[in-house]
XYZ file of C-alpha atoms in Angstrom:
252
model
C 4.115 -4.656 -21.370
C 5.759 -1.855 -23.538
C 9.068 -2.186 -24.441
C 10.157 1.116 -24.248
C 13.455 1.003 -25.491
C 13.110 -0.307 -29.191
C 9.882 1.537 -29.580
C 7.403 -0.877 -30.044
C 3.769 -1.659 -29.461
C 2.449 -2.654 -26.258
C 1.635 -6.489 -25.889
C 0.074 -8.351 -23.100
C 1.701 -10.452 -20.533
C -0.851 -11.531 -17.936
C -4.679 -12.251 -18.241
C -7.270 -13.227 -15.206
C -10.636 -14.404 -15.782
C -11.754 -10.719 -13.725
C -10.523 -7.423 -13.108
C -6.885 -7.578 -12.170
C -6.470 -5.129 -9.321
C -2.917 -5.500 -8.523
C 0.003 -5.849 -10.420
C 3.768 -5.638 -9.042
C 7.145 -6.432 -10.675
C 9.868 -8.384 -8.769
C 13.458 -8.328 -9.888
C 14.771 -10.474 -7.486
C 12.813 -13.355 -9.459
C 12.298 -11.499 -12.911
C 8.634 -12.061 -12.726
C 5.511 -10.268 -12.720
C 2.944 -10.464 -9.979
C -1.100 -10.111 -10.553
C -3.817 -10.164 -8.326
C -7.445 -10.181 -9.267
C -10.845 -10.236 -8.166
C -11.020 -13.866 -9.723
C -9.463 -14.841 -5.958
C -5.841 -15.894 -7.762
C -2.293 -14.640 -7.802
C -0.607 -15.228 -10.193
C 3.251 -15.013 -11.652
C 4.302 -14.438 -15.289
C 7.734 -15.058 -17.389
C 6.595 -11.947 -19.731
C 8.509 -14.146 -22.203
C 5.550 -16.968 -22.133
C 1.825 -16.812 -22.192
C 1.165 -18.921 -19.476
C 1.849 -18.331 -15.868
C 4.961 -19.733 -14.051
C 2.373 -20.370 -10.971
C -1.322 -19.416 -10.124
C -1.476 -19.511 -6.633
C -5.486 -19.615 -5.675
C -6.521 -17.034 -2.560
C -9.401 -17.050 -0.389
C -11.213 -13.945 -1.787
C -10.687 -11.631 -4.595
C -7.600 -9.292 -4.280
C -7.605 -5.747 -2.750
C -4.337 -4.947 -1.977
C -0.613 -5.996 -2.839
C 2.884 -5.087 -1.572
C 6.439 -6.577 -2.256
C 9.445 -5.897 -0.781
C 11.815 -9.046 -1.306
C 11.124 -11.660 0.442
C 8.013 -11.014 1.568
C 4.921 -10.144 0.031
C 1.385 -9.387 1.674
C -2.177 -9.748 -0.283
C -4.909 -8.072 1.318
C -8.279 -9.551 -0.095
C -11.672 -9.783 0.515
C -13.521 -10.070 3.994
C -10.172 -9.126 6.001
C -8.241 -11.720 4.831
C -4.319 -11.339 5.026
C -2.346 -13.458 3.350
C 1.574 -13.384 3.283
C 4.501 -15.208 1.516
C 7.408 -15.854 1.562
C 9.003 -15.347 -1.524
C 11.808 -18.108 -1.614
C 9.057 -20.413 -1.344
C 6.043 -18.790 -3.248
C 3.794 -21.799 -4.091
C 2.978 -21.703 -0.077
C 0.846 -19.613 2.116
C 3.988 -18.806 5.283
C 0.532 -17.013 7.059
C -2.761 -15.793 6.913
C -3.918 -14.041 9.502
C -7.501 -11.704 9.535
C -7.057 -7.485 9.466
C -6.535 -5.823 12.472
C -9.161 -3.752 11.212
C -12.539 -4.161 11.401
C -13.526 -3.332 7.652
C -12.485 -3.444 4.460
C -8.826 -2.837 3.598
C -7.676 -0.782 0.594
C -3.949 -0.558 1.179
C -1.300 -2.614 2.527
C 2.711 -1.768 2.381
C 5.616 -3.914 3.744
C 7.920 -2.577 6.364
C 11.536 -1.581 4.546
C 12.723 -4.651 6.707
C 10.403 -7.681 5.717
C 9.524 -7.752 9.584
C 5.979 -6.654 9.144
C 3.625 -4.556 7.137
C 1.202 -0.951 7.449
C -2.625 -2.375 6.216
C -5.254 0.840 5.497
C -8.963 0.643 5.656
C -12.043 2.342 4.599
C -12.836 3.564 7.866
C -9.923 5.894 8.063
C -7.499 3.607 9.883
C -3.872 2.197 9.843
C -2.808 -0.907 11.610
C 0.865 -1.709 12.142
C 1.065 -5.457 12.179
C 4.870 -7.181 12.967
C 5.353 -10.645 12.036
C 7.062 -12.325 14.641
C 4.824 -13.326 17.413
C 7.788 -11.733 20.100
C 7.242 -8.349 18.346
C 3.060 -8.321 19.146
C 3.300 -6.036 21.097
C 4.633 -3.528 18.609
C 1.441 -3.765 17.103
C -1.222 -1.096 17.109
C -3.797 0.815 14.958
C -4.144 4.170 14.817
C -7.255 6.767 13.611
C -6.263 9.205 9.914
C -8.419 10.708 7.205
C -11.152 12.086 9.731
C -12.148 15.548 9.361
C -14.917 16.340 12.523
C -16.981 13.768 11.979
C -16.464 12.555 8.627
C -14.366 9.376 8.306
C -12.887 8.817 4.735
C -10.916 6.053 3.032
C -6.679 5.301 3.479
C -6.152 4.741 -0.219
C -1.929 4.862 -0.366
C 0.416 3.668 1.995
C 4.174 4.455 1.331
C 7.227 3.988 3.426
C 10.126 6.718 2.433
C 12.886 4.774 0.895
C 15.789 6.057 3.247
C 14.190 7.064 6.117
C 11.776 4.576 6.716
C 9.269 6.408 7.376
C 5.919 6.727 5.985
C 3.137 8.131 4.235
C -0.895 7.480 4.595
C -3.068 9.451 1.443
C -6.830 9.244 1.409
C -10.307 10.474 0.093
C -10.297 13.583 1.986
C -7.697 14.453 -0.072
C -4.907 14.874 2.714
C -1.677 13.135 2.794
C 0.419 12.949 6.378
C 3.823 11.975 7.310
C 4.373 9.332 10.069
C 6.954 7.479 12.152
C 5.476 4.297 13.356
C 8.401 3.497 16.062
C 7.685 6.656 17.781
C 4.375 6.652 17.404
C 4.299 9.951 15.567
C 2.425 11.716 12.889
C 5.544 14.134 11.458
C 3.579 16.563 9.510
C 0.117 17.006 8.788
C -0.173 18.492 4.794
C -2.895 21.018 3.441
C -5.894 19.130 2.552
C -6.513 19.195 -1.729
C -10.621 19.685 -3.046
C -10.699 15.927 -4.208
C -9.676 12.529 -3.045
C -5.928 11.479 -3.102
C -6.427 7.639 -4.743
C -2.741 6.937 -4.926
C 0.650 8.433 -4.290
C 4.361 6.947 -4.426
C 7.749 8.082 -3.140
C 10.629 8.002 -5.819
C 13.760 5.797 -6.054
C 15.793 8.130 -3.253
C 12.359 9.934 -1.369
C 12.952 13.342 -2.735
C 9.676 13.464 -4.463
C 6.354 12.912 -3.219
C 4.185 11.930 -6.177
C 0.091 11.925 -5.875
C -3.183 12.279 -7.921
C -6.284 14.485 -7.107
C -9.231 12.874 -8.517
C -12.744 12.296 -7.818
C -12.533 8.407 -6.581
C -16.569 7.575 -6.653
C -16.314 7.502 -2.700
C -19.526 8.877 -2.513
C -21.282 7.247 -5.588
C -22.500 8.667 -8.889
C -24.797 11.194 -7.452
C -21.877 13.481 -6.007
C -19.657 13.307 -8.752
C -19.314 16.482 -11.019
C -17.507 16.269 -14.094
C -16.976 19.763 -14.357
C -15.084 20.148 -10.784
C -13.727 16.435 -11.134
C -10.301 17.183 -12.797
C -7.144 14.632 -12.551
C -4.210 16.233 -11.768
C -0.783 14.666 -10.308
C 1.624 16.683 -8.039
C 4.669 16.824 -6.608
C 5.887 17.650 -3.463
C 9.365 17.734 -2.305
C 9.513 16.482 1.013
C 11.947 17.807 3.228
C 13.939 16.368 6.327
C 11.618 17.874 9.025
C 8.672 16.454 7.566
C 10.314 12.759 6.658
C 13.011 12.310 8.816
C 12.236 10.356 12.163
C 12.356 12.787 15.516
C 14.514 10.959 18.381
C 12.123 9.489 21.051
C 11.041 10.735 23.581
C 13.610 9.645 27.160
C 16.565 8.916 24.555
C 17.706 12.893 25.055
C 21.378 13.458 26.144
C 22.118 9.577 25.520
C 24.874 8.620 23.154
């Protein structure tokens, strides 16, 4: 943590016995969140050294999102695990990917009812929690270029219009509207990967890196060409803002 305000040095707050790949801060409960590939979560008072609660998982974490209540851990070998966060010491469900390999990205819906998961095989399943709403559900194909399947490495809903936003290693982002079924606007693709992108507080930016993201191993990676860079794009309406479905014309 670095306390930014009375300018001084950055101390830790959280350890795992491995790599921690996942870290998220909730206000609601003033805690910090870590997952890691040593197959716990854990929280942290960053006023203690020990965590509140290390809650053991059934593979080493992938993925995290948060969005109060609920939050969804997407680990090893398709495993989905989600929680309620008014009661955080218990599994509410796990349930196994909708995809058939290995998830890189999952983001809650803006209304705790469900959550987007990404994969490596260029995919994005839409997954509602209540069993009534199954039928919602569906997976759709992104991040293919002829035929050339690349990773879904970010997954963002836009903060007021609910929409969202799928970046990957082909170094594309896209727009879409999951109740309509819709992919809103396609973007130019960048000469690297995309490994991670995030709306701001009101959506008006789009932020998101261009980097080589080892994809395709050591052999294809040239330092020379492999430059990190982070952009920003301002989104506007037409490209963020949900189109009315089709059959609801001329109804009020």
């Amino acid at each position: 943590m670095w306390p930014l305000l009375s300018g001084g040095q950055p101390v830790p707050v959280a350890m795992h016995d491995g790599p921690i790949k996942e870290i998220a801060w909730i206000p609601e409960m003033n805690l910090l969140a870590t997952g890691s590939w040593d197959k716990t979560l854990k929280y942290w008072d960053a006023r203690q050294s020990n965590p509140v609660h290390t809650q053991q998982l059934p593979d080493r974490c992938y993925a995290m999102t948060v969005k109060y209540p609920l939050m969804v851990v997407g680990t090893a070998d398709r495993n989905l695990v989600v929680f309620n966060l008014q009661n955080p010491q218990t599994e509410y469900k796990r349930i196994q990917s909708p995809l058939r390999y290995q998830t890189r990205c999952v983001a809650a819906f803006p209304d705790q009812q469900g959550f987007l998961v990404g994969s490596i095989e260029g995919r994005v399943g839409v997954h509602h929690l209540d069993e009534a709403q199954h039928n919602k559900n569906f997976t759709f194909k992104c991040h293919r270029e002829n035929n050339e399947i690349y990773s879904v490495n970010s997954l963002n809903f836009h903060p007021v219009h609910h929409t969202f936003a799928t970046a990957g290693s082909d170094g594309a982002f896209n727009f879409w509207d999951k109740d309509s079924k819709q992919r809103l606007k396609a973007m130019q693709r960048c000469s690297l990967p995309i490994p991670c992108s995030a709306f701001n507080n009101d959506g008006s930016i789009f932020a998101y890196a261009v980097c080589y993201d080892w994809s395709k191993g050591a052999e294809n990676h040239n330092p020379a060409a492999a430059k990190t860079q982070i952009y920003l794009h301002l989104p506007q309406d037409a490209e963020v803002k949900a189109k009315p479905r089709a059959g609801n014309a001329g109804r009020k």
